[in-house]
Short mmCIF file of N, CA and C in Angstrom, two decimals:
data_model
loop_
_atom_site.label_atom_id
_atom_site.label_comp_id
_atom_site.label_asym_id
_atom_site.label_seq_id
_atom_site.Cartn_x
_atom_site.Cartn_y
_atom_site.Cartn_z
N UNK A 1 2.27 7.24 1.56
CA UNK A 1 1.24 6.96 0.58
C UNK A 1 0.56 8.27 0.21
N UNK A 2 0.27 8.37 -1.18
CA UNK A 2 -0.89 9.74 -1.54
C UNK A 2 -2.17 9.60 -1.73
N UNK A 3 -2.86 10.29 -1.31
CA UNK A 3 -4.22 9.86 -1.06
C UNK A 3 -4.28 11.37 -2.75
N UNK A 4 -5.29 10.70 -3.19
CA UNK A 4 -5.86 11.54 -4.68
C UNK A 4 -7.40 11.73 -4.49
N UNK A 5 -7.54 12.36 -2.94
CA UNK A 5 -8.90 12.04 -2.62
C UNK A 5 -9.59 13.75 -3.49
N UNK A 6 -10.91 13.64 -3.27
CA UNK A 6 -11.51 14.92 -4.29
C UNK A 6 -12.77 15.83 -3.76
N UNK A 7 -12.77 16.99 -3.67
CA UNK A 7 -13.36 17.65 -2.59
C UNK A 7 -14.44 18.44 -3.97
N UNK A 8 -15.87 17.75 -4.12
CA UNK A 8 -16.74 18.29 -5.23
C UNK A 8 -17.82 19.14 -4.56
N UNK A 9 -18.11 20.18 -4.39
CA UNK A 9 -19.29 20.67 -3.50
C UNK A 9 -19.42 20.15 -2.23
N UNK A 10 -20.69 19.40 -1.54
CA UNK A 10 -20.55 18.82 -0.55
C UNK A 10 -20.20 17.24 -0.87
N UNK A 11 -19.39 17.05 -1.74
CA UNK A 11 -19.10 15.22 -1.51
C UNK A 11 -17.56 15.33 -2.24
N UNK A 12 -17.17 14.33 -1.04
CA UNK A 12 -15.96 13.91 -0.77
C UNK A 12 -15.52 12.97 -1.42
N UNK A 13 -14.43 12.56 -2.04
CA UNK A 13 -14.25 10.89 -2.57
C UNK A 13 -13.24 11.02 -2.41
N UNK A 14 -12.44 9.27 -2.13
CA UNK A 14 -11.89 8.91 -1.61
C UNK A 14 -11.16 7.63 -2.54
N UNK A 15 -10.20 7.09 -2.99
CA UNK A 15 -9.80 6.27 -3.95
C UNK A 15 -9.86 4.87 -2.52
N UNK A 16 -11.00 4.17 -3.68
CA UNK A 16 -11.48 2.74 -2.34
C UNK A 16 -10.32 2.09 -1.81
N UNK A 17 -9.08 1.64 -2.72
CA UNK A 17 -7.89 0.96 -2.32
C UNK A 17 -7.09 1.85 -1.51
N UNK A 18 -7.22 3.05 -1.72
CA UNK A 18 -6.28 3.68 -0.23
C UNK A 18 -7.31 3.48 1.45
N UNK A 19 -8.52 3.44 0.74
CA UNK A 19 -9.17 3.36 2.54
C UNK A 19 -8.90 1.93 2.41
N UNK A 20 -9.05 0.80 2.03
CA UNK A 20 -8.83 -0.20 1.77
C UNK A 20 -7.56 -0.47 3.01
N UNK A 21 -6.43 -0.36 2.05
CA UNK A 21 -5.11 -0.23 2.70
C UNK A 21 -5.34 0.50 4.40
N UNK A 22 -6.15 1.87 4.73
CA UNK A 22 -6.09 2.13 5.75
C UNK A 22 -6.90 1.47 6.82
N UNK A 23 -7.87 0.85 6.30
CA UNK A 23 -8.67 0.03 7.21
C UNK A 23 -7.40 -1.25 7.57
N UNK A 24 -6.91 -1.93 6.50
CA UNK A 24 -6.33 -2.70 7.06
C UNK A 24 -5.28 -2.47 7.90
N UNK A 25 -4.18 -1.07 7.93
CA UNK A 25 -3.94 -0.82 9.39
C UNK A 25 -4.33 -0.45 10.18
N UNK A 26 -5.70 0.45 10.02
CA UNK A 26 -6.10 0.58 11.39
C UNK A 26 -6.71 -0.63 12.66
N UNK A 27 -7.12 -1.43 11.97
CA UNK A 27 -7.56 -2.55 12.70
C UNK A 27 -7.18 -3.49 12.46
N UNK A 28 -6.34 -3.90 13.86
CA UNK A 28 -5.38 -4.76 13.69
C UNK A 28 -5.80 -6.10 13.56
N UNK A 29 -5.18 -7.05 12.36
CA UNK A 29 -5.25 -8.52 12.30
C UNK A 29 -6.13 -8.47 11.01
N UNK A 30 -6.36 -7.35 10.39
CA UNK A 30 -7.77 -7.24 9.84
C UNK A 30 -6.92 -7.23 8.28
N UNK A 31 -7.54 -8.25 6.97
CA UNK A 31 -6.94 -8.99 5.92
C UNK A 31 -7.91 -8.46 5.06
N UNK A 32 -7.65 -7.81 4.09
CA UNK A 32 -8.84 -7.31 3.21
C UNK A 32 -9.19 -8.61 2.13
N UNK A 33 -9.61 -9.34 1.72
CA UNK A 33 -10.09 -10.03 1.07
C UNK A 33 -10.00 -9.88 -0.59
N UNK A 34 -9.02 -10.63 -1.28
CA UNK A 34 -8.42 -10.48 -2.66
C UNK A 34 -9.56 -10.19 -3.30
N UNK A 35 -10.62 -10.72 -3.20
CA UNK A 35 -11.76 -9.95 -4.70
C UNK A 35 -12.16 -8.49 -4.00
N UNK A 36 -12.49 -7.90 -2.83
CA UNK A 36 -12.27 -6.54 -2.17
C UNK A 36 -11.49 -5.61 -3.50
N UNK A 37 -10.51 -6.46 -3.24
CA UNK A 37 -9.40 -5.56 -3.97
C UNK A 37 -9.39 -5.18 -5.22
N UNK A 38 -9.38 -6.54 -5.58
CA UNK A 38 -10.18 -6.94 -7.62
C UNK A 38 -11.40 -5.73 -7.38
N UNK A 39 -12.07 -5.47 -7.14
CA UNK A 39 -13.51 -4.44 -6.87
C UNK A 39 -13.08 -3.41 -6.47
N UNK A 40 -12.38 -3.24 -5.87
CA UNK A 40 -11.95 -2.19 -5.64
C UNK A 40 -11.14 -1.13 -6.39
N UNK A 41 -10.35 -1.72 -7.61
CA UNK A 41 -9.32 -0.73 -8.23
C UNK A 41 -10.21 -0.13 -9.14
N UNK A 42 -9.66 1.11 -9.38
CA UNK A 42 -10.21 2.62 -9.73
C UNK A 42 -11.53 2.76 -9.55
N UNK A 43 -11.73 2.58 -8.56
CA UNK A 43 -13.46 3.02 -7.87
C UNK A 43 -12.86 3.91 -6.61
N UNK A 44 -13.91 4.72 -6.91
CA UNK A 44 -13.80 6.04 -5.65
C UNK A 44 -15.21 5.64 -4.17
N UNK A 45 -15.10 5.64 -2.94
CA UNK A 45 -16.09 5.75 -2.17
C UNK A 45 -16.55 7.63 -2.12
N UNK A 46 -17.83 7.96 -1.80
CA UNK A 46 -18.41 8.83 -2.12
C UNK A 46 -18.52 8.94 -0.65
N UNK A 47 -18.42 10.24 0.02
CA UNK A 47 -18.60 10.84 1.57
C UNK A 47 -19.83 11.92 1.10
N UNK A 48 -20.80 11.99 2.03
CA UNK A 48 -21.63 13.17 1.56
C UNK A 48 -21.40 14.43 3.08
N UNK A 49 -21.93 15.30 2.94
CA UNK A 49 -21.38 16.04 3.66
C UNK A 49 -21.80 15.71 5.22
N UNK A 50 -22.83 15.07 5.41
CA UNK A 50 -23.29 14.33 6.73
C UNK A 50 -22.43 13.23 7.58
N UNK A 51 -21.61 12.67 6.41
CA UNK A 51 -20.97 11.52 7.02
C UNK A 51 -19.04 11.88 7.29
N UNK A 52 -19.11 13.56 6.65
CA UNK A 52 -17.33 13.52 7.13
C UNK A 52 -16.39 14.56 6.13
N UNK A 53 -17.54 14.71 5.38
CA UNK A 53 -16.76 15.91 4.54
C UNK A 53 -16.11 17.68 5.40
N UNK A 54 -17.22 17.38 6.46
CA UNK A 54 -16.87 19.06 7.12
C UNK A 54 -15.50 18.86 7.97
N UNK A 55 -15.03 17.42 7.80
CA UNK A 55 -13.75 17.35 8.54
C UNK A 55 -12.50 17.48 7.60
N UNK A 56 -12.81 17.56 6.45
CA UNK A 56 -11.88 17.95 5.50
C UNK A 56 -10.88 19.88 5.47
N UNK A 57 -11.27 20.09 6.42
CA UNK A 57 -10.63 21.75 6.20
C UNK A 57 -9.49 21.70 6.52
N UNK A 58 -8.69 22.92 7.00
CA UNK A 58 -7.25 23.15 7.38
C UNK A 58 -8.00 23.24 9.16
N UNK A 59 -8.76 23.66 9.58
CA UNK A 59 -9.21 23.97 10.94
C UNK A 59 -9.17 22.20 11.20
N UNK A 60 -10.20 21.62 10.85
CA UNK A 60 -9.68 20.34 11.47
C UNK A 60 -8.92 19.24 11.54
N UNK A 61 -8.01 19.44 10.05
CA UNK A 61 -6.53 18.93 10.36
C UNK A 61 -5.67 19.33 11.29
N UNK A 62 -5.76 20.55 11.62
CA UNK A 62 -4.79 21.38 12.50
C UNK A 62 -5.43 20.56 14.10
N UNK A 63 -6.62 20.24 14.27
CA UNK A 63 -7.41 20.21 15.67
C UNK A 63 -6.94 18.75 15.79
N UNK A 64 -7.38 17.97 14.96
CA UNK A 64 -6.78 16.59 14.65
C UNK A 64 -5.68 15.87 15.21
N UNK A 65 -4.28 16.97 14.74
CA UNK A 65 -3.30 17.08 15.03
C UNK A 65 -2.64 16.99 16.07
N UNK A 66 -3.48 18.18 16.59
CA UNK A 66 -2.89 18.76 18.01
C UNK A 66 -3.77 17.14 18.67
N UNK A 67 -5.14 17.16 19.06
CA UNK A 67 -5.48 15.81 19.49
C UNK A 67 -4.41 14.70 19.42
N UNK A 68 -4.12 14.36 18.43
CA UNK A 68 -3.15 13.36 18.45
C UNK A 68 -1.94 13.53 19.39
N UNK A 69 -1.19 14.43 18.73
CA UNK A 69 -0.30 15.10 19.94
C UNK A 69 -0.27 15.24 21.54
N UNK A 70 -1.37 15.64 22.15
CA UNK A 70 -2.08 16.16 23.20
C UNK A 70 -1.89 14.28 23.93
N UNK A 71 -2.19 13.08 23.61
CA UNK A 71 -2.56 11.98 24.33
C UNK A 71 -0.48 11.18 24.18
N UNK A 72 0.29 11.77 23.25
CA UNK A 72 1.61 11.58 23.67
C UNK A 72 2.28 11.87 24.83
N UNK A 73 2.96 10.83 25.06
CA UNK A 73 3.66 11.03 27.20
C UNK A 73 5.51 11.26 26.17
N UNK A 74 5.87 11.88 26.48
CA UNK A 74 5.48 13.53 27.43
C UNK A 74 4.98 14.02 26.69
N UNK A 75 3.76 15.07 26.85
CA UNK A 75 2.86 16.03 26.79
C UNK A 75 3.73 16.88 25.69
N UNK A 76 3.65 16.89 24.23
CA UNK A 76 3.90 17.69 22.98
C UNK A 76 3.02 19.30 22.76
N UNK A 77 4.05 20.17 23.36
CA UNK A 77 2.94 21.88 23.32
C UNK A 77 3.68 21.85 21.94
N UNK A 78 2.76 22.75 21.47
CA UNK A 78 3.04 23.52 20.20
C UNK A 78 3.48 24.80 20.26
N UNK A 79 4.32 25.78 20.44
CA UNK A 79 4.42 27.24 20.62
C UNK A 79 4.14 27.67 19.68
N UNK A 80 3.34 28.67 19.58
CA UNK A 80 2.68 29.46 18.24
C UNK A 80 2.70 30.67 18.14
N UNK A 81 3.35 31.60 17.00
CA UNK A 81 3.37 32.70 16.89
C UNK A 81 3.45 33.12 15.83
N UNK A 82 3.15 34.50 15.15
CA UNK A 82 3.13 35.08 14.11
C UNK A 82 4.59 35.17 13.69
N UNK A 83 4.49 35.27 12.29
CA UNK A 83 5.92 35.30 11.87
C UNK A 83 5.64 35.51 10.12
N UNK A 84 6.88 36.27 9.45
CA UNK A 84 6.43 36.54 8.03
C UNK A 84 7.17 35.94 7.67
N UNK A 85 6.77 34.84 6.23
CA UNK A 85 7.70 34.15 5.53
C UNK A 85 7.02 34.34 4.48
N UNK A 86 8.32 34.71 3.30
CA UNK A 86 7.92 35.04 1.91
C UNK A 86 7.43 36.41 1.72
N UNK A 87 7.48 37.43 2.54
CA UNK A 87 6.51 38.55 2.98
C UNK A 87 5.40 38.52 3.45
N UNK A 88 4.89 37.13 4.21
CA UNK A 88 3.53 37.36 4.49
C UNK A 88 3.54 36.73 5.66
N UNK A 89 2.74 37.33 6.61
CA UNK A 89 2.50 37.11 7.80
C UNK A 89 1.55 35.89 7.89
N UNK A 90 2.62 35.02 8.74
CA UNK A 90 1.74 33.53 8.82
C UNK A 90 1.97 32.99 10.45
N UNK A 91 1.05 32.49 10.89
CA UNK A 91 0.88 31.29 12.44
C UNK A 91 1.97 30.27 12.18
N UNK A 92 2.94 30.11 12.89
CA UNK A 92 4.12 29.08 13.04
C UNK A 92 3.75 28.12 14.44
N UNK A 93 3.34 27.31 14.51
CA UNK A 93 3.24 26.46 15.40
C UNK A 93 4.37 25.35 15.28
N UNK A 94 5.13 25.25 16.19
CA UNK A 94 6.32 23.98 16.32
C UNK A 94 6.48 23.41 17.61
N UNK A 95 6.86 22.84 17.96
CA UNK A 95 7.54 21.76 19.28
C UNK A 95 9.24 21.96 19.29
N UNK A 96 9.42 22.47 17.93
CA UNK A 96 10.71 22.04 17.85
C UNK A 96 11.20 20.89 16.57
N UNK A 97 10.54 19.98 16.76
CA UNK A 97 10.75 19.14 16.02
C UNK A 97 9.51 18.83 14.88
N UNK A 98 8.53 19.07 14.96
CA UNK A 98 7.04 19.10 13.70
C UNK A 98 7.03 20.65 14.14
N UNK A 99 6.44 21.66 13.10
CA UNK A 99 6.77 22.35 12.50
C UNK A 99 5.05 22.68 11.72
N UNK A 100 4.25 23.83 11.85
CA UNK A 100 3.35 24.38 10.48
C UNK A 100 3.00 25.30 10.81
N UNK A 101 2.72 25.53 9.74
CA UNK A 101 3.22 26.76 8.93
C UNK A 101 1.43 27.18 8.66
N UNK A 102 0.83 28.02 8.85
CA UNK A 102 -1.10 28.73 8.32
C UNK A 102 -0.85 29.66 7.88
N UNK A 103 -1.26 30.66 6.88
CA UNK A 103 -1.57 31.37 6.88
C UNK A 103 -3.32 31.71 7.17
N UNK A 104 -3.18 32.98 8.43
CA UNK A 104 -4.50 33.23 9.17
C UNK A 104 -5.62 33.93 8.26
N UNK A 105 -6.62 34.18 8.71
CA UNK A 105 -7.69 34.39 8.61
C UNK A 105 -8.97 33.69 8.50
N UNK A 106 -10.24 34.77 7.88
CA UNK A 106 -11.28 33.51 7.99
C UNK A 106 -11.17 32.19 7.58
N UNK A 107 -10.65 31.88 6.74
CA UNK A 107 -10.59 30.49 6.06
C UNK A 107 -9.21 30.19 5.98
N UNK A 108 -8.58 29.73 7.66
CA UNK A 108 -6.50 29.52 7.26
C UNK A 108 -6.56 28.58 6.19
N UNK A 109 -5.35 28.82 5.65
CA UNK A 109 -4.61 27.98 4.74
C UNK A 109 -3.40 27.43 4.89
N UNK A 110 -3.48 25.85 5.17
CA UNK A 110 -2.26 25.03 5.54
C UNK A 110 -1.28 25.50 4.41
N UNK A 111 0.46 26.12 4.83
CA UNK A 111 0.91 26.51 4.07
C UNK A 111 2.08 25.15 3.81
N UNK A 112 2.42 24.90 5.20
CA UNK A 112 3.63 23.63 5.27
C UNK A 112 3.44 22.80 6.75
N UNK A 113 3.93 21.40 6.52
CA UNK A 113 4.45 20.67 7.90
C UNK A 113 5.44 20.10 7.36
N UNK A 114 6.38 19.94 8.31
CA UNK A 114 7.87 20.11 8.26
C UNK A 114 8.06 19.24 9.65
N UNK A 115 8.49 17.92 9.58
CA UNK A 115 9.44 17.31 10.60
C UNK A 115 10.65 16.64 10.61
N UNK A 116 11.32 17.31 11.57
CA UNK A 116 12.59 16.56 11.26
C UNK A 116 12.97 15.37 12.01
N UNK A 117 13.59 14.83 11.27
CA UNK A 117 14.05 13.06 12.32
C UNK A 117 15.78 13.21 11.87
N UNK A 118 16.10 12.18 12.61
CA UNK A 118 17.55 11.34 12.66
C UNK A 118 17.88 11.44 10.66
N UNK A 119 17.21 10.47 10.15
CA UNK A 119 17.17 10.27 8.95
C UNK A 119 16.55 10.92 7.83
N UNK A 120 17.06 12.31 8.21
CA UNK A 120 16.28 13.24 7.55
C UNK A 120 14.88 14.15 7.54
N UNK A 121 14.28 15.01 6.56
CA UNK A 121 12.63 15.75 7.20
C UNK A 121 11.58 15.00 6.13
N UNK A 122 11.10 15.16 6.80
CA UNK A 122 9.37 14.84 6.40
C UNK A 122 9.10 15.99 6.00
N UNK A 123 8.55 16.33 4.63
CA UNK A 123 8.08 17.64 4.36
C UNK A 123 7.05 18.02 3.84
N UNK A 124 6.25 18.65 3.70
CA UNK A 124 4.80 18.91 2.88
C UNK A 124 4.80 20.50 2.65
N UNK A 125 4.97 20.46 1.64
CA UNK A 125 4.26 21.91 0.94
C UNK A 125 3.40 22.48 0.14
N UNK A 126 2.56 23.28 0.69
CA UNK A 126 1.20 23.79 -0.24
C UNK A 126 1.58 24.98 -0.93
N UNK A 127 1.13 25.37 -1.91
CA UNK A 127 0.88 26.38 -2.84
C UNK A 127 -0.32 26.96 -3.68
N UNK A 128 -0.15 28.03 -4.38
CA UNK A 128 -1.22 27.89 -5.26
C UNK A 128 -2.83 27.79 -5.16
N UNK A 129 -2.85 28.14 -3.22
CA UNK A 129 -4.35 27.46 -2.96
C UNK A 129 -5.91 28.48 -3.51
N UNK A 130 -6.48 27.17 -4.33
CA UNK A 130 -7.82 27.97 -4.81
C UNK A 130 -7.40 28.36 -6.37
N UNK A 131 -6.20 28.35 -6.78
CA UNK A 131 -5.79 28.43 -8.15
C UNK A 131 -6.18 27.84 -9.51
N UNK A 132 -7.00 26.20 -9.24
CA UNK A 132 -7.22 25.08 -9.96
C UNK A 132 -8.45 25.36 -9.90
N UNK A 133 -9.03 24.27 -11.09
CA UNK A 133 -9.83 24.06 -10.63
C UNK A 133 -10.47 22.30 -10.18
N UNK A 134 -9.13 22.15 -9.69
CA UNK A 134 -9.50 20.76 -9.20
C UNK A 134 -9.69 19.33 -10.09
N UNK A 135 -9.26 18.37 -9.84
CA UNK A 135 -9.53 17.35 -10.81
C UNK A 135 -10.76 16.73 -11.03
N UNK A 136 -11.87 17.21 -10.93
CA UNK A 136 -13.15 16.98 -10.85
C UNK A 136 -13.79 15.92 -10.11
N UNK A 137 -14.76 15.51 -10.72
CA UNK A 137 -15.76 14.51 -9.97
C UNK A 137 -15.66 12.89 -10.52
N UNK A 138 -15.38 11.95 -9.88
CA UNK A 138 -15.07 10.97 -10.83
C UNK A 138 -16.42 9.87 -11.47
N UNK A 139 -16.48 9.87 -12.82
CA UNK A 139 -17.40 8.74 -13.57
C UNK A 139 -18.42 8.34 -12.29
N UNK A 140 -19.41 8.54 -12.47
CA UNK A 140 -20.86 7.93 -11.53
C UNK A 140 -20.32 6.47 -11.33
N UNK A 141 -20.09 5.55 -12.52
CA UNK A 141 -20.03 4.24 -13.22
C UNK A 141 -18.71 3.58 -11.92
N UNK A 142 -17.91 5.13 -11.67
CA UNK A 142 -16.76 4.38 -10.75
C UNK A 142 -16.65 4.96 -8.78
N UNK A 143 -17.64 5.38 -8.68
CA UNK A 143 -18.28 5.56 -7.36
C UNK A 143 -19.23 4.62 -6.82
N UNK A 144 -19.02 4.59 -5.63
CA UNK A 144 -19.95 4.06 -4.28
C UNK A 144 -20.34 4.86 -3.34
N UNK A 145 -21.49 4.69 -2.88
CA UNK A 145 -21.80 5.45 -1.05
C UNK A 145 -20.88 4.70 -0.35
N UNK A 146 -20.82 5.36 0.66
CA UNK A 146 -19.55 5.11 2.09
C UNK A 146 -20.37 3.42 2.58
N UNK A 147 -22.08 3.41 2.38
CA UNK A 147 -22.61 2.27 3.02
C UNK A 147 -21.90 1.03 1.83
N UNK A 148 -22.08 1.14 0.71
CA UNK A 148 -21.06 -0.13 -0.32
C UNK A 148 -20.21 -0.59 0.54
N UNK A 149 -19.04 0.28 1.50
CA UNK A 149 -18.02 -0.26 1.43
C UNK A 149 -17.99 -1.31 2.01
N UNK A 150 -18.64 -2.00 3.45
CA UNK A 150 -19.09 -2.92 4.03
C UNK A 150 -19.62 -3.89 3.15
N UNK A 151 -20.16 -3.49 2.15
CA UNK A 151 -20.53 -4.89 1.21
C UNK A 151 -19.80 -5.45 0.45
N UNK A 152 -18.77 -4.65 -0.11
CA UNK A 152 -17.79 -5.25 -0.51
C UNK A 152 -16.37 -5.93 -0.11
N UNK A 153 -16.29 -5.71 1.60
CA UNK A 153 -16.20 -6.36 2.23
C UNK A 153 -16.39 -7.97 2.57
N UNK A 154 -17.62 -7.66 2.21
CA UNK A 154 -18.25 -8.78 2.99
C UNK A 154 -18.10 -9.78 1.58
N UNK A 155 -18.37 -8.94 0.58
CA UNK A 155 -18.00 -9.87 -0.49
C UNK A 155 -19.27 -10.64 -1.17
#
């Protein structure tokens, strides 16, 4: 799934039917409610920077990650080392099998994750970063605070 989420100053948005969809797998048994949904299409939820935006970087996807990793039996290390691809010296962290790719400094920049399976790789590639200027801020008229979303829920 693609998330078309939007990073405006300090506020975050989020397209409501993809958290939608993720609430309903994350908690299991849990049925989003057909007018939810009806209410929900092309409305964005609004994150302000208090409630989750500072988790949006490449530092805490990468931390995220490894967390996730870290509570898998057997125990998933990452070996990490410098390495130049494209001419430029970038952090390679792999297992072997997941795979990314930073380029370092103050502010890394996720360059790739790369996993391979049986049935082929999983791939993600970044480019271009800081090049845009982003798809902006969406219509007031089609935003909510993060507190809405529970109400529309509830219905």
């Amino acid at each position: 799934m693609i998330s078309r989420a939007r990073l405006a100053g300090d506020v975050y948005y989020d397209p409501t039917p993809i958290l939608l969809d993720s609430l309903s797998r994350a908690v299991e048994n849990t049925e989003i409610p057909e007018h939810a949904r009806d209410e929900a299409a092309g409305t964005w939820v609004e994150w302000k920077e208090k409630e989750g935006v500072e988790s949006r970087t490449t530092e805490r996807f990468l931390e995220h990650l490894r967390r996730a990793l870290e509570g898998r039996e057997p125990l998933v290390t990452f070996d990490g080392e410098t390495r130049t691809r494209d001419g430029e010296n970038v952090w390679v962290y792999s297992d072997g099998v997941f795979e990314t790719v930073v380029r370092p400094g103050e502010d890394p920049v996720l360059l790739s994750c790369v996993r391979e399976a049986r049935d082929g790789a999983f791939e993600l590639r970044f480019s271009d970063w800081y090049s845009s200027e982003g798809p902006g801020v969406p219509p007031e008229q089609k935003t909510m605070p993060r507190a809405e979303l529970g109400e529309l829920l509830a219905g």
